[in-house]
Structure formats: structure tokens, C-alpha cells
Short mmCIF file of C-alpha atoms in Angstrom, two decimals:
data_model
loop_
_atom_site.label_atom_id
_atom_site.label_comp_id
_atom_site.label_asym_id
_atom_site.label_seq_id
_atom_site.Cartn_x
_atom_site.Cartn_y
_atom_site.Cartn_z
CA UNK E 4 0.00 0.00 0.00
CA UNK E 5 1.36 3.18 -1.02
CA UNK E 6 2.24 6.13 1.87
CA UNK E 7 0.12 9.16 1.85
CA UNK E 8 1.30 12.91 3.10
CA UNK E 9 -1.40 14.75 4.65
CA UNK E 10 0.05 18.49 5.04
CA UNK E 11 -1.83 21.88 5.47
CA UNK E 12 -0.48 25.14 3.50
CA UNK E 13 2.94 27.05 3.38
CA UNK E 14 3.38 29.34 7.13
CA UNK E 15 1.00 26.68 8.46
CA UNK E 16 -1.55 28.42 11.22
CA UNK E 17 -3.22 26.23 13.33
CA UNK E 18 -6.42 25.35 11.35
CA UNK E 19 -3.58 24.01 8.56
CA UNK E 20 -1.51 21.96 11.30
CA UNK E 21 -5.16 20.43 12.92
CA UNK E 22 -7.14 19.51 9.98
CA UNK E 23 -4.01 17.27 8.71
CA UNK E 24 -3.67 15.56 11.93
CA UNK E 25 -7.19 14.66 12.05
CA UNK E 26 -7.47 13.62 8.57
CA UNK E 27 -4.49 11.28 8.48
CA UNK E 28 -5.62 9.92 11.82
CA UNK E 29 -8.91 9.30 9.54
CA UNK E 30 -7.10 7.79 6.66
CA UNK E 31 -5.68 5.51 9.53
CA UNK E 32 -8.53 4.48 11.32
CA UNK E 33 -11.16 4.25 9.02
CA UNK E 34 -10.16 3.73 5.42
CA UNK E 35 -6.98 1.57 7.08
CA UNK E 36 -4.49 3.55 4.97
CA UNK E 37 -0.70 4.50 5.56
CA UNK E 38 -1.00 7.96 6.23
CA UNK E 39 1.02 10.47 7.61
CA UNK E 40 0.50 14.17 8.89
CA UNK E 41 3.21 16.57 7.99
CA UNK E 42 4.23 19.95 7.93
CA UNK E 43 5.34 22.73 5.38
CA UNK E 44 6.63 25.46 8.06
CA UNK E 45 7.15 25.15 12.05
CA UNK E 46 4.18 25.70 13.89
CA UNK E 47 3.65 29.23 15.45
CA UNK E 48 3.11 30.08 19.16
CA UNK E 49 -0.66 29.35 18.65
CA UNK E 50 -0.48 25.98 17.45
CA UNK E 51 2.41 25.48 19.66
CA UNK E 52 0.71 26.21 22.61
CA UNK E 53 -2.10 23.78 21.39
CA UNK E 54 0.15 21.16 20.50
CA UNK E 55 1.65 21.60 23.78
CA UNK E 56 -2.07 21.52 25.73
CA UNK E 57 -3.47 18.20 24.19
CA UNK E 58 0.48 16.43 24.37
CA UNK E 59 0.59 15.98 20.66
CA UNK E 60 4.27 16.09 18.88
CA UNK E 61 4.66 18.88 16.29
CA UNK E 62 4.36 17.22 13.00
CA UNK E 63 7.84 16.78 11.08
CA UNK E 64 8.61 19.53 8.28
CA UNK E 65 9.40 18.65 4.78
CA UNK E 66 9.50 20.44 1.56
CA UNK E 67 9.39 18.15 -0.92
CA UNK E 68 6.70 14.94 -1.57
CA UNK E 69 9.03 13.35 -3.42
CA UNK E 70 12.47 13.29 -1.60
CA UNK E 71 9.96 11.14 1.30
CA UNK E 72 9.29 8.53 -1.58
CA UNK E 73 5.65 9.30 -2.16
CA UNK E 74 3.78 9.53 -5.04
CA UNK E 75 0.33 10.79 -3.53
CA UNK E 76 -0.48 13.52 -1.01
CA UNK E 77 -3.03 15.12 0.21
CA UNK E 78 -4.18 19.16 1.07
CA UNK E 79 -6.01 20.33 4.09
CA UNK E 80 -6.78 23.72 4.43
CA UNK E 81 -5.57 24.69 0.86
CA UNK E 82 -5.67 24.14 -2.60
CA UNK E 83 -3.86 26.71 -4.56
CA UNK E 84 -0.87 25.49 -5.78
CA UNK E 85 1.61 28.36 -4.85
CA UNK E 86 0.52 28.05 -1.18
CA UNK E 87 1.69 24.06 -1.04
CA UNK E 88 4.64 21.98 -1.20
CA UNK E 89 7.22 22.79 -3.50
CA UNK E 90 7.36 19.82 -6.30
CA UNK E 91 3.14 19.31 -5.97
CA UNK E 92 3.02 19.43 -9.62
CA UNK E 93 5.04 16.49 -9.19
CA UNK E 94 2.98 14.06 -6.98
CA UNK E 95 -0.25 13.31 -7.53
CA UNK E 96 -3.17 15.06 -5.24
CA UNK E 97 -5.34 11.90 -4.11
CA UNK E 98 -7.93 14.30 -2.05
CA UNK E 99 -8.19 18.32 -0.62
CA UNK E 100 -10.21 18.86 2.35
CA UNK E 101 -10.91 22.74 2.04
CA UNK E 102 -12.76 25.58 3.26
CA UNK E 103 -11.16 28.26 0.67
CA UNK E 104 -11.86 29.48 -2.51
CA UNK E 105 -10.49 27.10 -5.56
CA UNK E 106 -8.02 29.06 -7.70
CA UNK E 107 -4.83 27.95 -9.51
CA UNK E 108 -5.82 24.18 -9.12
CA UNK E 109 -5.52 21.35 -11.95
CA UNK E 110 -4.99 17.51 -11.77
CA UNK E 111 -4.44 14.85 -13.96
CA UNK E 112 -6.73 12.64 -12.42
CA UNK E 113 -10.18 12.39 -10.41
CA UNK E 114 -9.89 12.72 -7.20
CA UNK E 115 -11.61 13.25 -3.50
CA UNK E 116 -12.62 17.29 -2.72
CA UNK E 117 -14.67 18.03 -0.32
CA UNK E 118 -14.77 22.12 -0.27
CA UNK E 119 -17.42 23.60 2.19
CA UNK E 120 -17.77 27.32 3.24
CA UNK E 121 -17.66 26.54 7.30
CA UNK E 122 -15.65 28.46 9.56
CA UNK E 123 -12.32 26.16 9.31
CA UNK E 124 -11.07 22.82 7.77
CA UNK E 125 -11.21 21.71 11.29
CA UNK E 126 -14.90 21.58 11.02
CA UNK E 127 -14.83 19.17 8.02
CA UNK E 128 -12.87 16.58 9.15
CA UNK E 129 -14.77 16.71 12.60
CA UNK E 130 -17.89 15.99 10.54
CA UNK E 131 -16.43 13.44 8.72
CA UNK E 132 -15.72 11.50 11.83
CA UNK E 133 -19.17 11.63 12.47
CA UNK E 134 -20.30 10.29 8.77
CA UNK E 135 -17.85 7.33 9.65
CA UNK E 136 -18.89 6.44 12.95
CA UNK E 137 -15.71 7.24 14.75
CA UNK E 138 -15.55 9.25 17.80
CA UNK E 139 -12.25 11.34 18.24
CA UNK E 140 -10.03 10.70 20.75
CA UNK E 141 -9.20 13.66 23.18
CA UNK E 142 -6.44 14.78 21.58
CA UNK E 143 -7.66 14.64 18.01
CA UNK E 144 -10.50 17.09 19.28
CA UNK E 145 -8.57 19.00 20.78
CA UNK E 146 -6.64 19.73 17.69
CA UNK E 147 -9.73 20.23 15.73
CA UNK E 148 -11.27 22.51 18.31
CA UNK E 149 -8.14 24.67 18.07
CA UNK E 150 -7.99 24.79 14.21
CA UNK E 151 -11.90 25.78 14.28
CA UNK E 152 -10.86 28.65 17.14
CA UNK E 153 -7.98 30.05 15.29
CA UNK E 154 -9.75 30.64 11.83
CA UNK E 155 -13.02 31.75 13.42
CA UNK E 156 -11.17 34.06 16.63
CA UNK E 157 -13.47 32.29 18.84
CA UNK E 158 -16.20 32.33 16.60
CA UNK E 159 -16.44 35.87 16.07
CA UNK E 160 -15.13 35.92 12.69
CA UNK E 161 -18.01 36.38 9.71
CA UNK E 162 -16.09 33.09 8.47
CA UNK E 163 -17.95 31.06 11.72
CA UNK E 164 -20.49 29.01 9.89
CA UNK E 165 -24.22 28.65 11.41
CA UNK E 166 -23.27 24.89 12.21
CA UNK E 167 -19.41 25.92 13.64
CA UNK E 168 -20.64 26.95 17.65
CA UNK E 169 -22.04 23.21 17.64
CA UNK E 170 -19.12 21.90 16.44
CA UNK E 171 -17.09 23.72 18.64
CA UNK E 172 -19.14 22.65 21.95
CA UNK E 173 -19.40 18.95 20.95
CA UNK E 174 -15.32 18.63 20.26
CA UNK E 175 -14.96 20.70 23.60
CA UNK E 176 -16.62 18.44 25.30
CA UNK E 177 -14.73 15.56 23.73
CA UNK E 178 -11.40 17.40 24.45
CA UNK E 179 -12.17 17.96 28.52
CA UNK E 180 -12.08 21.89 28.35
CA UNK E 181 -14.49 25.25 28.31
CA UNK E 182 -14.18 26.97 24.66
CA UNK E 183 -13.84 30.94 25.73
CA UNK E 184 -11.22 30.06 28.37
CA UNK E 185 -9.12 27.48 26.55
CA UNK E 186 -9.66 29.46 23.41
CA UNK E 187 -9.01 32.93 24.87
CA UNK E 188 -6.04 31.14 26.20
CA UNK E 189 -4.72 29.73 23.01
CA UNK E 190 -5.29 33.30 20.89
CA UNK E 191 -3.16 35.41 23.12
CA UNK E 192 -0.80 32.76 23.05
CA UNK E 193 -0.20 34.06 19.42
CA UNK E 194 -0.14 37.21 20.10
CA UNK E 195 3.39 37.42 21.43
CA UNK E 196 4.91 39.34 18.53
CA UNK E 197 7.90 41.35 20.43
CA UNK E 198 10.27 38.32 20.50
CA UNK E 199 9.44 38.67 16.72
CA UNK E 200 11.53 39.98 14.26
CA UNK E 201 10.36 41.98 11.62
CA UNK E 202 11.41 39.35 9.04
CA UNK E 203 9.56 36.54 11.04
CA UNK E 204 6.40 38.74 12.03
CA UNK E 205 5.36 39.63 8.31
CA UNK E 206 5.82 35.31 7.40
CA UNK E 207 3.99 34.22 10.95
CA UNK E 208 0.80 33.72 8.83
CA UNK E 209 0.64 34.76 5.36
CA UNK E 210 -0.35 33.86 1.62
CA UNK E 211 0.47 34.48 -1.75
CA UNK E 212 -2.53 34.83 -4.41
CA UNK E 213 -2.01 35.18 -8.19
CA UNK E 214 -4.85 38.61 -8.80
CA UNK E 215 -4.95 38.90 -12.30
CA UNK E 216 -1.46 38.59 -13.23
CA UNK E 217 0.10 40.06 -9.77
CA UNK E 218 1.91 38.04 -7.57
CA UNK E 219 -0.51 39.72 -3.98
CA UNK E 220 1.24 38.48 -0.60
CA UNK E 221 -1.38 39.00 1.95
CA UNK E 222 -0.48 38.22 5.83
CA UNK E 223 -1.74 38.57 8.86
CA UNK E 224 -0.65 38.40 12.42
CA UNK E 225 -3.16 38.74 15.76
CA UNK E 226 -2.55 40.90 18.68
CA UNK E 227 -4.16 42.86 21.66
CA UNK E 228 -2.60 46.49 20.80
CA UNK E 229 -2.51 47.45 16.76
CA UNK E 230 -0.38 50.37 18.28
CA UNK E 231 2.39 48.31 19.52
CA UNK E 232 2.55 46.64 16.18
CA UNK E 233 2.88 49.93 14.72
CA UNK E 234 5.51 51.24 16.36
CA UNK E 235 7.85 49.00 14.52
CA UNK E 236 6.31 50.05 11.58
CA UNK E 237 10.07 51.60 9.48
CA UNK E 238 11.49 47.79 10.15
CA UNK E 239 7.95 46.01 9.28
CA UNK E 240 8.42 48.02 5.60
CA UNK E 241 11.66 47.17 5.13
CA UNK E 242 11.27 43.51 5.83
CA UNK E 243 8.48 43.83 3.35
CA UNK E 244 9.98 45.64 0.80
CA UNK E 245 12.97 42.72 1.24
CA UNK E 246 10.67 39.88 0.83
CA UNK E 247 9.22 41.08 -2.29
CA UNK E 248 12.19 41.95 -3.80
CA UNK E 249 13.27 38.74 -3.39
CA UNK E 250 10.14 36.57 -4.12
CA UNK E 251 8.86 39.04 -6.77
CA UNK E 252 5.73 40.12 -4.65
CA UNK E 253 3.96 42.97 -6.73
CA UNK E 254 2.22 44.02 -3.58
CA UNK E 255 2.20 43.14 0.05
CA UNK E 256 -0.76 43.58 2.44
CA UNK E 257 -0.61 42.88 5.71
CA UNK E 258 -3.68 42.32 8.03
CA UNK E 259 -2.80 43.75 11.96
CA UNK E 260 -5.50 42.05 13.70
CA UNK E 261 -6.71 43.42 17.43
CA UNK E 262 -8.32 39.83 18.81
CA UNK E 263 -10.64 41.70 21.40
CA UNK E 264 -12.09 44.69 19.43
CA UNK E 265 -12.32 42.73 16.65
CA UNK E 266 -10.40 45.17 14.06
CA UNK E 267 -7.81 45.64 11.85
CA UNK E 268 -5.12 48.02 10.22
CA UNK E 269 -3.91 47.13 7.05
CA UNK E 270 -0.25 48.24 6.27
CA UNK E 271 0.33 47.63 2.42
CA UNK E 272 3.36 48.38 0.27
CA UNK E 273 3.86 47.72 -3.58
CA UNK E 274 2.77 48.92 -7.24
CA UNK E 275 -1.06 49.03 -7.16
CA UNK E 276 -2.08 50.92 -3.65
CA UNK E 277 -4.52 52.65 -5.99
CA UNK E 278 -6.31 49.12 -6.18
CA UNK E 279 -5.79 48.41 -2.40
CA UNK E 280 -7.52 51.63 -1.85
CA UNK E 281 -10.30 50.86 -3.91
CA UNK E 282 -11.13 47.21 -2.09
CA UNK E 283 -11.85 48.83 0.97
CA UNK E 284 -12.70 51.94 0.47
CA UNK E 285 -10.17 54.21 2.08
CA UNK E 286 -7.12 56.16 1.78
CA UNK E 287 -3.95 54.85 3.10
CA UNK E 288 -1.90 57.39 5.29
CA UNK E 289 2.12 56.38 5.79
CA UNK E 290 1.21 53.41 3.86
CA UNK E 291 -1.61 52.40 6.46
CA UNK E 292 -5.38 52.53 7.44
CA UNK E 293 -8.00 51.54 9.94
CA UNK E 294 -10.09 48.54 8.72
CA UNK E 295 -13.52 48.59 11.04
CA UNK E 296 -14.59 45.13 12.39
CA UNK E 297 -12.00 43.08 9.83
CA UNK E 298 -11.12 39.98 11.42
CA UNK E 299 -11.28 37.69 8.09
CA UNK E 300 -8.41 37.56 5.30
CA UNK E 301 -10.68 35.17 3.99
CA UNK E 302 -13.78 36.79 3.24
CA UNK E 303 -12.61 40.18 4.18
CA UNK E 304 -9.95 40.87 2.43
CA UNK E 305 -8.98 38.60 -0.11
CA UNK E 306 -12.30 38.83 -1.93
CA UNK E 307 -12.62 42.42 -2.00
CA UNK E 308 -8.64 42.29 -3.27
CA UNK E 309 -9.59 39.88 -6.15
CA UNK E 310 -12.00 42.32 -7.37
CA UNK E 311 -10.15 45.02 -7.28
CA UNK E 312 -7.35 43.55 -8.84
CA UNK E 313 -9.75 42.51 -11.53
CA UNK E 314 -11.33 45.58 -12.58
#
């Protein structure tokens, strides 16, 4: 029987490092396949901090399918090609368990996708437990419960699906602890940036999307004072300005996320501001502006970017 990898995105965040642990325990247990859960990136103090909670090793980091002698893999939590391993053109994609838009995506052959607009990938595999008759273990729901908290910000994000607070309280109860404690818990965990250099803050959790021709790196990192984040903002722009110089990034946006008020500022750098501008409707000042009640790169960004980008 042939190995599978089971591996979230590029800068994995938690919901990326969760849904592939539950779905290759899946594989395991109920389809009785060889699968294993890696990781493209170390995990970040959020899913650290979860890891660390529910006793469950970090996952091993690899960047390329083929130099581990598999021929198959399979995406959680993405399925645009320039957010995955390096040589996926090269393997074959046996299934993507997904919760994003579908852009820059092509295989040779049929295979499983299961793409739902819920509040995390997290929430997908949970359910497809369920469909299979497996309960998960602690630690498994754990996991999940932590991928589902970290897209969602405690389900406060417009991402959180009618079904994801159910979700949510049955894997809490599964995993032995109280969502808004654990979860407020696990969120500030991630909001440590000052040990952070500029370098690492603008990579802790970001994405590049091909907009009509322009290569858009769009990140985002939490915290519980936007002004603190700001006052590093001369070595934030450099560090940008550096990373897409060398990766070719026509424009860089990143999301500063306050996880209690439930805003943003965006900071954003590159050669089409004038688009930036027009996705949301403002006017940047010193390359920045306040972004009311943004929580969501997701749906509150990226979309907006898109069409921008497009007209």
C-alpha cells in the first residue's frame, strides 16, 4: 500500500496543522491507509501552545513529496498550488479537504474534494468523523477545536459558519475543556509578537494569491494592541519591501489584527495601492489605514482584493 502525506499550506496556522492531523488519523482508522500528517513550516506560538495543551508532537517539516518517496499527497486547508509543497506538480493530489476558494488548481486525475464554506477545515474533518462512525479521541479534538478557534477568533469571525458553535461545543466536550477560556487562552498565546523579528512577524501567517497577473502576498498576524505593532512600523516596511524583492511580490498587504475589538489596520506596500484603496474603500496614510470590524483575510480581504485587482 502506497504512503500518503497529509500536510496543510505554506506558514502553516493552526487550522492548517489540525485539519491534517485529524485527517491522516482518519485515513488511519477508518479507510486503514498509511498515512502520515506533515508539515510545510514550524508551527507558530498558537499551534504550539495547542500542541503543547493536548500532548501531541509537532508534526515533522518537509518540503518536498518526493524526496519522502511518495507519489500521492493530500491538502487540508488549501488548494492553490503556490501556497503548497514545492514539487506538488510532481505528486499526484489523491484528495483536498478545504474551506477556501479554488483558484490555480488542476490535476491529472479524479480525485476526493470536499470544499465547504464553514468556519475552518477543522470543522470538516470533525464531521467526517461523524459520517464514519468514529468518535475522536481527546487529543484529536482538541486539535480540531483549536484549528476551528484560530480561523473563526473564537467564533467571532463572519467566516464562523451557522453549524461551527455546535461543532465547537461537541469537540470541547470531547477534548475535557471550556471553549472561551481554553480558546481565549490559546489566541493570546499568538499574540506574542515582540520576540518577533520583523522578518519573522510579516511570514507568521501569510499567503500568496495570483490577482490577475500580480503576484498579492497577503499576511496577517493577531494581537491585543494594533499600536504596539505599529511602532515598529520603518522595520515592518523594510522587511516587506525585502521579501518582495526577493520573491517578486507585486504588492504586500498585511492584516494587523486586534483579537478583542475585533479590528484591523492594514499596512500595504507595492505597485497598485490605488487598487488596495479601492477594495476597501479608504485612503492609506504612511502606507496604512484603519479597517472597522475586519477579522477575516478570507472573506474580508482577499475577496474584495480579487476584485479590485480585476477591474
Amino acid at each position: 500500500m502506497s504512503k500518503f502525506l497529509v500536510f496543510g499550506h505554506q506558514n502553516p496556522d493552526t487550522d492548517a496543522i489540525a485539519s491534517s492531523y485529524g485527517w491522516a488519523y482518519l485515513e488511519r482508522e477508518a479507510f486503514g491507509r498509511d498515512a502520515e500528517n506533515v508539515a510545510l513550516g514550524m508551527p507558530n506560538e498558537e499551534t504550539a501552545f495547542a500542541l503543547e495543551y493536548f500532548g501531541v508532537a509537532a508534526p515533522r517539516v518537509v518540503e518536498s513529496a518526493k524526496a519522502e518517496g511518495v507519489e500521492q499527497v493530500i491538502l487540508t486547508d488549501h488548494n492553490e498550488f503556490q501556497q503548497s509543497i514545492a514539487d506538488i506538480r510532481e505528486v499526484e493530489v489523491a484528495a483536498v479537504i478545504d474551506h477556501h476558494r479554488v483558484a490555480n488548481f488542476e490535476t491529472a486525475n479524479p480525485l476526493y474534494m470536499r470544499l465547504e464554506p464553514v468556519g475552518s477545515a477543522s470543522s470538516i474533518v470533525y464531521r467526517a468523523f461523524k459520517e464514519n462512525g468514529l468518535t475522536p479521541p481527546k487529543e484529536v479534538a482538541g486539535m480540531l477545536l483549536s484549528g476551528l478557534i484560530s480561523d473563526t477568533l473564537l467564533l467571532k469571525s463572519p467566516t464562523t459558519h451557522a453549524s461551527d458553535p455546535q461543532v465547537a461545543a461537541e469537540l470541547a466536550e470531547l477534548a475535557g475543556v471550556d471553549v472561551e477560556e481554553y480558546g481565549l487562552a490559546m489566541l493570546k498565546a499568538g499574540t506574542n509578537l515582540a520576540s518577533k523579528t520583523a522578518d519573522e512577524l510579516i511570514d507568521i501567517d501569510a499567503k500568496t494569491f495570483e490577482l490577475n497577473g500580480n503576484a498579492v502576498r497577503v499576511a496577517q498576524v493577531n494581537t491585543v494592541d494594533i499600536a504596539e505593532v505599529l511602532e515598529r512600523q520603518a522595520e515592518i516596511e523594510a522587511a516587506i519591501e525585502k521579501a518582495s524583492a526577493e520573491h517578486g511580490y507585486s504588492d504586500f498587504v498585511l492584516m494587523i489584527t486586534d483579537i478583542i475589538h475585533s479590528n484591523s489596520e492594514i499596512l500595504a506596500i507595492g505597485q497598485n495601492m490605488d487598487k488596495v484603496e479601492a477594495a476597501f474603500d479608504f485612503v492609506l496614510e504612511n502606507n496604512h489605514a484603519f479597517l472597522a470590524g475586519a477579522v477575516s483575510r478570507k472573506k474580508q480581504v482577499v475577496p474584495q482584493l480579487t476584485e479590485s485587482f480585476g477591474n
